[in-house]
mmCIF file of C-alpha atoms in Angstrom:
data_model
loop_
_atom_site.group_PDB
_atom_site.id
_atom_site.type_symbol
_atom_site.label_atom_id
_atom_site.label_comp_id
_atom_site.label_asym_id
_atom_site.label_seq_id
_atom_site.Cartn_x
_atom_site.Cartn_y
_atom_site.Cartn_z
ATOM 1 C CA MET A 2 -21.243 -53.465 22.866
ATOM 2 C CA LYS A 3 -21.439 -54.664 26.493
ATOM 3 C CA LYS A 4 -17.867 -53.503 26.965
ATOM 4 C CA SER A 5 -18.774 -49.939 25.769
ATOM 5 C CA ALA A 6 -21.786 -49.789 28.100
ATOM 6 C CA LEU A 7 -19.594 -50.841 31.050
ATOM 7 C CA LEU A 8 -17.021 -48.174 30.376
ATOM 8 C CA LEU A 9 -19.741 -45.517 30.020
ATOM 9 C CA SER A 10 -21.227 -46.582 33.490
ATOM 10 C CA LEU A 11 -17.835 -46.272 35.040
ATOM 11 C CA LEU A 12 -17.295 -42.783 33.610
ATOM 12 C CA ILE A 13 -20.724 -41.633 34.869
ATOM 13 C CA LEU A 14 -19.998 -43.017 38.283
ATOM 14 C CA THR A 15 -16.660 -41.315 38.458
ATOM 15 C CA LEU A 16 -18.113 -37.952 37.428
ATOM 16 C CA ALA A 17 -20.814 -38.340 40.077
ATOM 17 C CA CYS A 18 -18.179 -38.566 42.803
ATOM 18 C CA ILE A 19 -16.818 -35.141 42.056
ATOM 19 C CA VAL A 20 -18.590 -32.513 44.210
ATOM 20 C CA PRO A 21 -19.327 -29.270 42.346
ATOM 21 C CA GLY A 22 -17.006 -26.395 43.417
ATOM 22 C CA THR A 23 -14.450 -28.825 45.025
ATOM 23 C CA ALA A 24 -10.874 -27.900 44.189
ATOM 24 C CA ILE A 25 -8.874 -30.677 42.587
ATOM 25 C CA GLU A 26 -5.306 -30.510 43.951
ATOM 26 C CA THR A 27 -2.331 -30.259 41.558
ATOM 27 C CA PRO A 28 1.302 -30.751 42.427
ATOM 28 C CA ALA A 29 2.943 -27.352 43.027
ATOM 29 C CA SER A 30 5.326 -27.890 40.109
ATOM 30 C CA GLU A 31 2.447 -28.231 37.712
ATOM 31 C CA ALA A 32 0.091 -25.681 39.251
ATOM 32 C CA ALA A 33 -0.802 -22.611 37.067
ATOM 33 C CA PRO A 34 0.234 -19.116 38.490
ATOM 34 C CA ALA A 35 -2.549 -17.618 40.540
ATOM 35 C CA ASN A 36 -2.325 -14.189 38.825
ATOM 36 C CA THR A 37 -3.580 -13.606 35.312
ATOM 37 C CA ASN A 38 -3.565 -10.551 33.112
ATOM 38 C CA SER A 39 -6.551 -8.788 31.432
ATOM 39 C CA LEU A 40 -6.516 -11.539 28.663
ATOM 40 C CA GLY A 41 -6.852 -14.341 31.305
ATOM 41 C CA THR A 42 -3.259 -15.439 30.598
ATOM 42 C CA PRO A 43 -1.183 -16.638 33.604
ATOM 43 C CA ILE A 44 1.416 -14.078 34.497
ATOM 44 C CA PRO A 45 4.987 -15.596 34.626
ATOM 45 C CA SER A 46 7.379 -14.848 37.458
ATOM 46 C CA PHE A 47 10.011 -12.298 36.401
ATOM 47 C CA LYS A 48 13.477 -11.769 37.858
ATOM 48 C CA ILE A 49 13.517 -8.534 39.787
ATOM 49 C CA ILE A 50 16.358 -6.213 38.774
ATOM 50 C CA THR A 51 17.221 -3.450 41.328
ATOM 51 C CA ASN A 52 18.986 -0.175 40.274
ATOM 52 C CA PRO A 53 19.709 -1.188 36.658
ATOM 53 C CA THR A 54 21.672 1.319 34.575
ATOM 54 C CA LEU A 55 18.841 2.440 32.241
ATOM 55 C CA THR A 56 19.100 3.850 28.684
ATOM 56 C CA HIS A 57 15.479 4.711 28.192
ATOM 57 C CA THR A 58 12.264 4.921 30.213
ATOM 58 C CA GLU A 59 8.618 5.314 29.374
ATOM 59 C CA MET A 60 6.220 5.659 32.301
ATOM 60 C CA LEU A 61 2.527 5.154 31.714
ATOM 61 C CA ASP A 62 1.294 6.323 35.125
ATOM 62 C CA SER A 63 2.467 6.726 38.714
ATOM 63 C CA LEU A 64 3.328 2.965 38.960
ATOM 64 C CA ASN A 65 3.593 1.271 35.648
ATOM 65 C CA GLY A 66 6.187 1.785 32.991
ATOM 66 C CA TRP A 67 8.801 0.251 30.687
ATOM 67 C CA ALA A 68 12.516 0.692 30.234
ATOM 68 C CA GLN A 69 15.585 -0.430 28.444
ATOM 69 C CA ALA A 70 19.113 -1.331 29.673
ATOM 70 C CA ASP A 71 22.034 -3.221 28.396
ATOM 71 C CA ASP A 72 20.728 -6.575 27.115
ATOM 72 C CA MET A 73 17.433 -6.033 28.810
ATOM 73 C CA ILE A 74 13.834 -4.959 28.367
ATOM 74 C CA LEU A 75 12.300 -4.048 31.711
ATOM 75 C CA ARG A 76 8.958 -3.230 33.281
ATOM 76 C CA THR A 77 8.006 -1.617 36.584
ATOM 77 C CA GLU A 78 4.891 -1.849 38.733
ATOM 78 C CA ASP A 79 6.147 0.325 41.590
ATOM 79 C CA GLY A 80 7.055 3.609 39.884
ATOM 80 C CA GLY A 81 10.704 2.610 39.114
ATOM 81 C CA GLU A 82 11.711 1.449 42.540
ATOM 82 C CA SER A 83 12.377 -1.942 41.007
ATOM 83 C CA TRP A 84 12.220 -3.533 37.619
ATOM 84 C CA LEU A 85 11.124 -6.839 36.166
ATOM 85 C CA ASN A 86 13.332 -8.423 33.561
ATOM 86 C CA VAL A 87 10.900 -9.186 30.704
ATOM 87 C CA THR A 88 13.665 -9.639 27.950
ATOM 88 C CA PRO A 89 12.738 -12.184 25.255
ATOM 89 C CA PRO A 90 14.824 -15.282 25.787
ATOM 90 C CA ASP A 91 15.766 -15.578 22.087
ATOM 91 C CA ILE A 92 16.707 -11.898 21.585
ATOM 92 C CA LEU A 93 19.137 -11.501 18.680
ATOM 93 C CA SER A 94 21.062 -8.386 19.789
ATOM 94 C CA ASP A 95 21.270 -5.753 22.537
ATOM 95 C CA PRO A 96 18.002 -3.757 22.890
ATOM 96 C CA ALA A 97 19.557 -0.943 25.055
ATOM 97 C CA TYR A 98 19.264 1.753 22.352
ATOM 98 C CA ALA A 99 16.628 0.211 20.223
ATOM 99 C CA LYS A 100 13.596 2.109 19.130
ATOM 100 C CA SER A 101 10.511 1.132 21.095
ATOM 101 C CA PHE A 102 6.849 1.934 21.481
ATOM 102 C CA PHE A 103 4.641 0.920 24.456
ATOM 103 C CA LEU A 104 0.855 1.285 24.079
ATOM 104 C CA ASP A 105 0.063 0.252 27.727
ATOM 105 C CA GLU A 106 1.309 -2.000 30.499
ATOM 106 C CA THR A 107 0.664 -5.168 28.454
ATOM 107 C CA ILE A 108 1.310 -4.212 24.804
ATOM 108 C CA GLY A 109 4.624 -3.015 23.443
ATOM 109 C CA TRP A 110 7.114 -3.317 20.569
ATOM 110 C CA PHE A 111 10.859 -2.802 20.083
ATOM 111 C CA LEU A 112 12.890 -2.774 16.876
ATOM 112 C CA LEU A 113 16.324 -4.279 16.498
ATOM 113 C CA GLU A 114 18.548 -3.177 13.613
ATOM 114 C CA ASP A 115 20.583 -5.788 11.720
ATOM 115 C CA ILE A 116 24.065 -4.253 11.883
ATOM 116 C CA ASP A 117 25.225 -6.383 8.967
ATOM 117 C CA LYS A 118 22.233 -5.384 6.770
ATOM 118 C CA PRO A 119 21.156 -1.736 6.962
ATOM 119 C CA ASN A 120 17.812 -2.579 5.295
ATOM 120 C CA ALA A 121 16.805 -5.322 7.567
ATOM 121 C CA GLY A 122 15.656 -5.768 11.215
ATOM 122 C CA GLU A 123 13.501 -7.584 13.615
ATOM 123 C CA ILE A 124 10.469 -6.271 15.437
ATOM 124 C CA TYR A 125 9.408 -7.862 18.734
ATOM 125 C CA ARG A 126 5.884 -7.620 20.084
ATOM 126 C CA THR A 127 4.248 -8.561 23.448
ATOM 127 C CA ILE A 128 0.626 -8.441 24.439
ATOM 128 C CA ASP A 129 1.027 -9.842 27.899
ATOM 129 C CA GLY A 130 3.445 -7.525 29.668
ATOM 130 C CA GLY A 131 6.559 -9.272 28.384
ATOM 131 C CA GLY A 132 5.464 -12.732 29.372
ATOM 132 C CA THR A 133 5.780 -13.886 25.808
ATOM 133 C CA TRP A 134 7.217 -12.137 22.650
ATOM 134 C CA LEU A 135 6.772 -12.766 18.912
ATOM 135 C CA TRP A 136 9.196 -11.507 16.495
ATOM 136 C CA ARG A 137 9.317 -10.988 12.815
ATOM 137 C CA ALA A 138 11.947 -10.076 10.261
ATOM 138 C CA ILE A 139 11.161 -6.739 8.547
ATOM 139 C CA PRO A 140 12.657 -4.874 5.600
ATOM 140 C CA PHE A 141 14.047 -2.004 7.568
ATOM 141 C CA GLY A 142 16.002 -1.617 10.746
ATOM 142 C CA ARG A 143 16.642 2.043 11.519
ATOM 143 C CA ALA A 144 13.295 3.614 12.019
ATOM 144 C CA ASP A 145 10.963 5.833 14.081
ATOM 145 C CA PHE A 146 7.715 4.068 14.659
ATOM 146 C CA GLY A 147 4.503 4.117 16.539
ATOM 147 C CA PHE A 148 1.029 2.453 16.828
ATOM 148 C CA LEU A 149 -2.536 3.802 17.018
ATOM 149 C CA ASP A 150 -3.753 0.640 18.670
ATOM 150 C CA SER A 151 -2.682 -2.961 19.058
ATOM 151 C CA GLU A 152 -2.896 -3.489 15.194
ATOM 152 C CA ASN A 153 -2.492 -0.300 13.250
ATOM 153 C CA GLY A 154 0.964 1.156 13.099
ATOM 154 C CA TYR A 155 3.453 3.162 11.052
ATOM 155 C CA ALA A 156 7.178 3.603 10.568
ATOM 156 C CA LEU A 157 9.616 6.146 9.128
ATOM 157 C CA SER A 158 12.848 4.501 8.154
ATOM 158 C CA SER A 159 16.029 6.378 7.078
ATOM 159 C CA MET A 160 17.586 5.590 3.713
ATOM 160 C CA GLY A 161 20.711 7.755 4.493
ATOM 161 C CA ALA A 162 21.421 11.394 5.154
ATOM 162 C CA ALA A 163 23.941 13.822 3.770
ATOM 163 C CA ALA A 164 24.422 17.655 3.336
ATOM 164 C CA GLY A 165 21.043 18.606 4.966
ATOM 165 C CA SER A 166 19.075 15.941 3.051
ATOM 166 C CA MET A 167 17.644 12.627 4.080
ATOM 167 C CA GLY A 168 15.834 9.859 2.099
ATOM 168 C CA VAL A 169 13.141 7.975 3.925
ATOM 169 C CA SER A 170 10.643 5.298 3.447
ATOM 170 C CA VAL A 171 7.116 5.302 5.075
ATOM 171 C CA TRP A 172 5.602 1.972 6.091
ATOM 172 C CA THR A 173 2.240 0.950 7.608
ATOM 173 C CA THR A 174 0.946 -2.208 9.263
ATOM 174 C CA VAL A 175 -2.519 -3.424 10.044
ATOM 175 C CA ASN A 176 -1.656 -6.615 11.982
ATOM 176 C CA GLY A 177 0.464 -5.346 14.896
ATOM 177 C CA GLY A 178 3.823 -5.371 13.028
ATOM 178 C CA GLY A 179 3.330 -8.903 11.535
ATOM 179 C CA ASP A 180 3.698 -7.398 8.065
ATOM 180 C CA PHE A 181 4.702 -3.798 6.857
ATOM 181 C CA ASN A 182 3.604 -2.317 3.587
ATOM 182 C CA ARG A 183 5.802 0.407 2.061
ATOM 183 C CA VAL A 184 3.578 3.294 0.973
ATOM 184 C CA PHE A 185 6.236 5.925 0.183
ATOM 185 C CA PHE A 186 9.982 5.992 -0.473
ATOM 186 C CA HIS A 187 12.603 8.181 -2.025
ATOM 187 C CA GLU A 188 14.150 6.806 -5.225
ATOM 188 C CA PRO A 189 16.835 8.726 -7.124
ATOM 189 C CA GLY A 190 15.628 10.532 -10.220
ATOM 190 C CA PHE A 191 11.942 11.057 -9.222
ATOM 191 C CA GLU A 192 9.995 13.954 -7.872
ATOM 192 C CA TYR A 193 8.465 13.484 -4.477
ATOM 193 C CA THR A 194 5.526 14.943 -2.486
ATOM 194 C CA MET A 195 7.844 14.952 0.635
ATOM 195 C CA PRO A 196 11.156 16.487 -0.431
ATOM 196 C CA PHE A 197 14.499 14.742 -0.143
ATOM 197 C CA GLY A 198 15.825 17.898 1.341
ATOM 198 C CA GLY A 199 15.651 18.206 5.157
ATOM 199 C CA ILE A 200 16.549 15.920 8.025
ATOM 200 C CA LYS A 201 13.409 14.155 9.137
ATOM 201 C CA ASN A 202 12.978 13.971 12.873
ATOM 202 C CA GLY A 203 9.937 11.739 13.398
ATOM 203 C CA ILE A 204 6.496 10.587 12.330
ATOM 204 C CA SER A 205 3.100 10.304 13.977
ATOM 205 C CA PHE A 206 -0.425 9.518 12.728
ATOM 206 C CA ARG A 207 -3.704 10.725 14.123
ATOM 207 C CA ASP A 208 -5.671 7.872 12.385
ATOM 208 C CA PRO A 209 -4.881 5.461 9.578
ATOM 209 C CA LEU A 210 -5.207 8.258 7.024
ATOM 210 C CA ASN A 211 -3.746 11.391 8.581
ATOM 211 C CA GLY A 212 -0.085 11.526 9.357
ATOM 212 C CA TRP A 213 2.695 14.091 9.927
ATOM 213 C CA VAL A 214 6.556 14.156 9.613
ATOM 214 C CA GLY A 215 8.619 16.829 11.266
ATOM 215 C CA GLY A 216 12.122 17.831 10.377
ATOM 216 C CA THR A 217 14.771 20.504 9.999
ATOM 217 C CA ILE A 218 16.416 22.337 7.159
ATOM 218 C CA PRO A 219 19.223 25.023 7.332
ATOM 219 C CA MET A 220 16.984 27.864 6.250
ATOM 220 C CA ASP A 221 15.826 30.977 8.091
ATOM 221 C CA GLY A 222 12.115 31.375 8.841
ATOM 222 C CA VAL A 223 10.981 27.840 7.838
ATOM 223 C CA ILE A 224 9.197 25.305 9.928
ATOM 224 C CA TRP A 225 9.678 21.886 8.266
ATOM 225 C CA LEU A 226 6.322 19.977 8.562
ATOM 226 C CA TYR A 227 4.682 17.736 6.024
ATOM 227 C CA ARG A 228 1.215 16.101 6.227
ATOM 228 C CA SER A 229 -0.482 13.093 4.501
ATOM 229 C CA VAL A 230 -4.220 12.551 4.273
ATOM 230 C CA ASP A 231 -4.031 9.227 2.342
ATOM 231 C CA GLY A 232 -2.243 6.954 4.772
ATOM 232 C CA GLY A 233 1.267 8.058 3.821
ATOM 233 C CA LEU A 234 1.036 7.637 0.093
ATOM 234 C CA SER A 235 1.480 11.404 -0.657
ATOM 235 C CA TRP A 236 2.648 14.396 1.397
ATOM 236 C CA ALA A 237 2.076 18.162 1.381
ATOM 237 C CA GLU A 238 3.822 20.967 3.299
ATOM 238 C CA GLN A 239 1.712 22.302 6.040
ATOM 239 C CA LYS A 240 2.519 26.024 6.620
ATOM 240 C CA VAL A 241 3.165 27.050 10.189
ATOM 241 C CA ASP A 242 4.149 30.692 11.039
ATOM 242 C CA LEU A 243 7.060 31.302 13.434
ATOM 243 C CA PRO A 244 6.104 33.203 16.631
ATOM 244 C CA ALA A 245 6.337 37.007 16.604
ATOM 245 C CA GLY A 246 9.862 38.115 16.966
ATOM 246 C CA TYR A 247 11.304 34.829 15.826
ATOM 247 C CA GLU A 248 10.508 35.133 12.043
ATOM 248 C CA ASN A 249 14.096 34.769 10.961
ATOM 249 C CA TYR A 250 15.078 31.978 13.286
ATOM 250 C CA GLN A 251 15.964 28.521 12.060
ATOM 251 C CA THR A 252 13.956 25.576 13.544
ATOM 252 C CA SER A 253 13.715 21.857 14.158
ATOM 253 C CA THR A 254 10.240 20.330 14.215
ATOM 254 C CA PHE A 255 9.304 17.103 16.001
ATOM 255 C CA ALA A 256 6.408 14.800 15.411
ATOM 256 C CA PRO A 257 3.079 15.993 16.790
ATOM 257 C CA ARG A 258 1.603 14.443 20.077
ATOM 258 C CA PHE A 259 -2.110 13.620 19.937
ATOM 259 C CA PHE A 260 -4.605 13.790 22.786
ATOM 260 C CA ASP A 261 -8.274 13.303 23.427
ATOM 261 C CA GLY A 262 -10.663 15.946 22.244
ATOM 262 C CA ASP A 263 -8.728 16.716 18.972
ATOM 263 C CA LEU A 264 -5.956 18.322 20.990
ATOM 264 C CA VAL A 265 -2.438 18.168 19.472
ATOM 265 C CA THR A 266 0.951 19.492 20.671
ATOM 266 C CA LEU A 267 3.731 20.234 18.164
ATOM 267 C CA PRO A 268 7.212 20.815 19.677
ATOM 268 C CA VAL A 269 9.597 23.186 17.670
ATOM 269 C CA GLN A 270 13.111 24.139 18.629
ATOM 270 C CA LEU A 271 14.162 27.682 17.802
ATOM 271 C CA PHE A 272 17.732 28.597 16.845
ATOM 272 C CA GLY A 273 18.813 32.191 16.868
ATOM 273 C CA GLU A 274 19.888 35.039 19.103
ATOM 274 C CA ASN A 275 17.843 33.654 21.987
ATOM 275 C CA SER A 276 17.374 29.895 21.123
ATOM 276 C CA GLY A 277 14.597 27.958 22.833
ATOM 277 C CA LEU A 278 11.445 25.906 22.423
ATOM 278 C CA VAL A 279 7.945 26.677 21.382
ATOM 279 C CA PHE A 280 5.027 24.250 21.692
ATOM 280 C CA TYR A 281 2.323 24.865 18.920
ATOM 281 C CA GLN A 282 -1.165 23.782 19.907
ATOM 282 C CA SER A 283 -4.088 22.559 17.690
ATOM 283 C CA GLN A 284 -7.622 22.157 18.806
ATOM 284 C CA ASN A 285 -8.875 20.691 15.592
ATOM 285 C CA ALA A 286 -6.646 17.547 15.361
ATOM 286 C CA GLY A 287 -3.811 19.253 13.502
ATOM 287 C CA GLU A 288 -5.763 21.090 10.787
ATOM 288 C CA THR A 289 -4.359 24.451 11.994
ATOM 289 C CA TRP A 290 -1.605 25.385 14.494
ATOM 290 C CA THR A 291 -1.285 28.241 16.984
ATOM 291 C CA SER A 292 1.924 29.342 18.567
ATOM 292 C CA THR A 293 2.171 29.640 22.342
ATOM 293 C CA LEU A 294 4.695 31.595 24.390
ATOM 294 C CA PRO A 295 8.238 30.688 23.309
ATOM 295 C CA LEU A 296 10.468 29.501 26.213
ATOM 296 C CA GLU A 297 14.051 30.725 25.809
ATOM 297 C CA VAL A 298 15.479 27.613 27.403
ATOM 298 C CA ARG A 299 17.008 24.652 25.573
ATOM 299 C CA GLY A 300 17.005 21.197 27.229
ATOM 300 C CA ARG A 301 14.992 18.071 27.802
ATOM 301 C CA TYR A 302 11.239 18.367 27.753
ATOM 302 C CA ALA A 303 8.317 16.079 28.668
ATOM 303 C CA ILE A 304 4.807 16.386 27.407
ATOM 304 C CA ALA A 305 2.550 14.876 30.095
ATOM 305 C CA SER A 306 -0.787 16.037 28.498
ATOM 306 C CA ALA A 307 -2.142 18.577 26.046
ATOM 307 C CA ASN A 308 -1.754 21.186 28.714
ATOM 308 C CA GLU A 309 1.057 19.952 30.972
ATOM 309 C CA ILE A 310 4.696 20.335 29.757
ATOM 310 C CA VAL A 311 7.946 20.337 31.596
ATOM 311 C CA VAL A 312 11.279 21.692 30.400
ATOM 312 C CA TRP A 313 14.648 21.352 32.108
ATOM 313 C CA ASP A 314 18.257 21.856 30.977
ATOM 314 C CA GLY A 315 19.645 20.279 34.206
ATOM 315 C CA SER A 316 20.428 23.591 35.907
ATOM 316 C CA ASP A 317 18.932 24.767 39.205
ATOM 317 C CA THR A 318 15.743 25.998 37.468
ATOM 318 C CA ILE A 319 12.916 23.937 36.044
ATOM 319 C CA TYR A 320 9.996 25.250 33.916
ATOM 320 C CA THR A 321 6.437 24.055 33.791
ATOM 321 C CA THR A 322 3.178 24.920 32.106
ATOM 322 C CA SER A 323 -0.357 23.834 32.887
ATOM 323 C CA ASP A 324 -2.026 25.598 29.860
ATOM 324 C CA GLY A 325 -0.178 24.120 26.959
ATOM 325 C CA GLY A 326 2.528 26.757 26.911
ATOM 326 C CA GLU A 327 0.454 29.905 26.996
ATOM 327 C CA THR A 328 2.254 30.828 30.255
ATOM 328 C CA TRP A 329 5.226 29.390 32.059
ATOM 329 C CA SER A 330 6.152 29.160 35.748
ATOM 330 C CA PHE A 331 9.626 28.241 37.089
ATOM 331 C CA HIS A 332 11.026 27.206 40.352
ATOM 332 C CA ALA A 333 14.238 26.018 41.936
ATOM 333 C CA SER A 334 15.271 22.302 41.950
ATOM 334 C CA ASP A 335 17.138 20.834 44.982
ATOM 335 C CA TRP A 336 19.101 18.606 42.673
ATOM 336 C CA GLN A 337 21.073 18.979 39.496
ATOM 337 C CA PRO A 338 22.509 16.020 37.576
ATOM 338 C CA LEU A 339 26.220 15.909 37.629
ATOM 339 C CA ASP A 340 26.295 13.534 34.718
ATOM 340 C CA LEU A 341 24.367 13.392 31.425
ATOM 341 C CA LEU A 342 20.633 14.150 31.666
ATOM 342 C CA ARG A 343 19.271 11.521 29.194
ATOM 343 C CA GLU A 344 15.469 12.000 29.444
ATOM 344 C CA LEU A 345 12.664 13.672 31.283
ATOM 345 C CA ASP A 346 9.434 11.598 31.645
ATOM 346 C CA PHE A 347 6.368 13.127 33.361
ATOM 347 C CA VAL A 348 2.860 11.661 33.674
ATOM 348 C CA SER A 349 1.545 14.986 35.150
ATOM 349 C CA VAL A 350 2.985 18.408 35.699
ATOM 350 C CA ASN A 351 3.923 17.352 39.242
ATOM 351 C CA GLU A 352 4.937 13.646 38.856
ATOM 352 C CA GLY A 353 7.977 12.731 36.789
ATOM 353 C CA TRP A 354 11.323 11.031 36.364
ATOM 354 C CA ALA A 355 14.725 12.165 35.300
ATOM 355 C CA LEU A 356 17.137 9.633 33.723
ATOM 356 C CA THR A 357 20.787 10.340 33.945
ATOM 357 C CA GLU A 358 23.670 8.379 32.442
ATOM 358 C CA TYR A 359 23.779 6.203 35.728
ATOM 359 C CA ASP A 360 20.753 6.644 37.799
ATOM 360 C CA LEU A 361 16.837 7.322 37.852
ATOM 361 C CA TYR A 362 15.329 10.004 39.934
ATOM 362 C CA ARG A 363 11.627 10.838 40.799
ATOM 363 C CA THR A 364 9.783 13.932 41.735
ATOM 364 C CA GLN A 365 6.265 14.381 43.013
ATOM 365 C CA ASP A 366 6.240 18.220 43.164
ATOM 366 C CA GLY A 367 7.189 19.322 39.686
ATOM 367 C CA GLY A 368 10.895 19.030 40.141
ATOM 368 C CA LYS A 369 11.337 21.023 43.279
ATOM 369 C CA THR A 370 12.665 17.867 45.007
ATOM 370 C CA TRP A 371 13.986 14.656 43.739
ATOM 371 C CA GLU A 372 14.684 11.218 45.139
ATOM 372 C CA LYS A 373 17.115 8.665 43.730
ATOM 373 C CA LEU A 374 15.357 5.366 43.036
ATOM 374 C CA GLY A 375 16.757 1.827 43.525
ATOM 375 C CA GLU A 376 18.806 2.479 46.638
#
């Protein structure tokens, strides 16, 4: 008893000698990093990669974005001038062409297909900008996927395509990709609410119940678009009329893009005498669709907002709209890519990036002038 009292007295005396607010020095090798993210987690130091050969970019704003390259997942904080290598240390295969989805500058996912098992894969998730990653084995590997928030997501996985048809499975998750639940799939010998016919191009959900799948079918005058109102369990065709003058064209429909205020953009390619693009608009969260002015240019497009869209085929003319496609303007570009134009990525009608086979370029005037990054 006396010994316990003595120890308690020594502890009180020791604590009394520490002045409130006084820093306690820690050896540099043990000191925590000074910077922390929004979660209060220390931000690790990442290796800076200059001028990597990128395969995919996704910019979030003027400064922040993500990218993929051979054997690397990357993040930028300076508009693409330089890149931070945030690749998981235990990655199982090359993520260069993996499907990915980045919610913001801290939260993102990418999906690796198991080349030896077509119905298996691994999904990686970070919530701290790539400082740490968690991965889970999942029962599909080749899929288009997305997330509504940090927890609720969906995926459309291919079960094989042939002769204009494609079987798919639809999956949902409520724990950030930790588990996926199959809510729809094509099984031979059964009738389905989403037809086996048609090549499926992508999936997106407005909320946990309402989702859309776009696709293409070799048939004149048809826009292939199916909608679910029960979380992907069942699907129904959503009728969309072709623009006047294009009623007999063939089409390819992509997944809708959702924006604040119930605004939605639906990209549709047109194939016929004067092939091009049309961007349907909805002001009631996808309940009905209205055609805008078709643009008779085929190329890469970037949807920066519900109103701002950029289209470019790599020639000396670039096309922009600030009213969702109701009207288009065009202007000359001082640069044309000599190699493959992989992607366009714009955060506004003026500020964007063009990714070619070997380099990344940036514009701040809607594509009139471009600068090569990383030099």
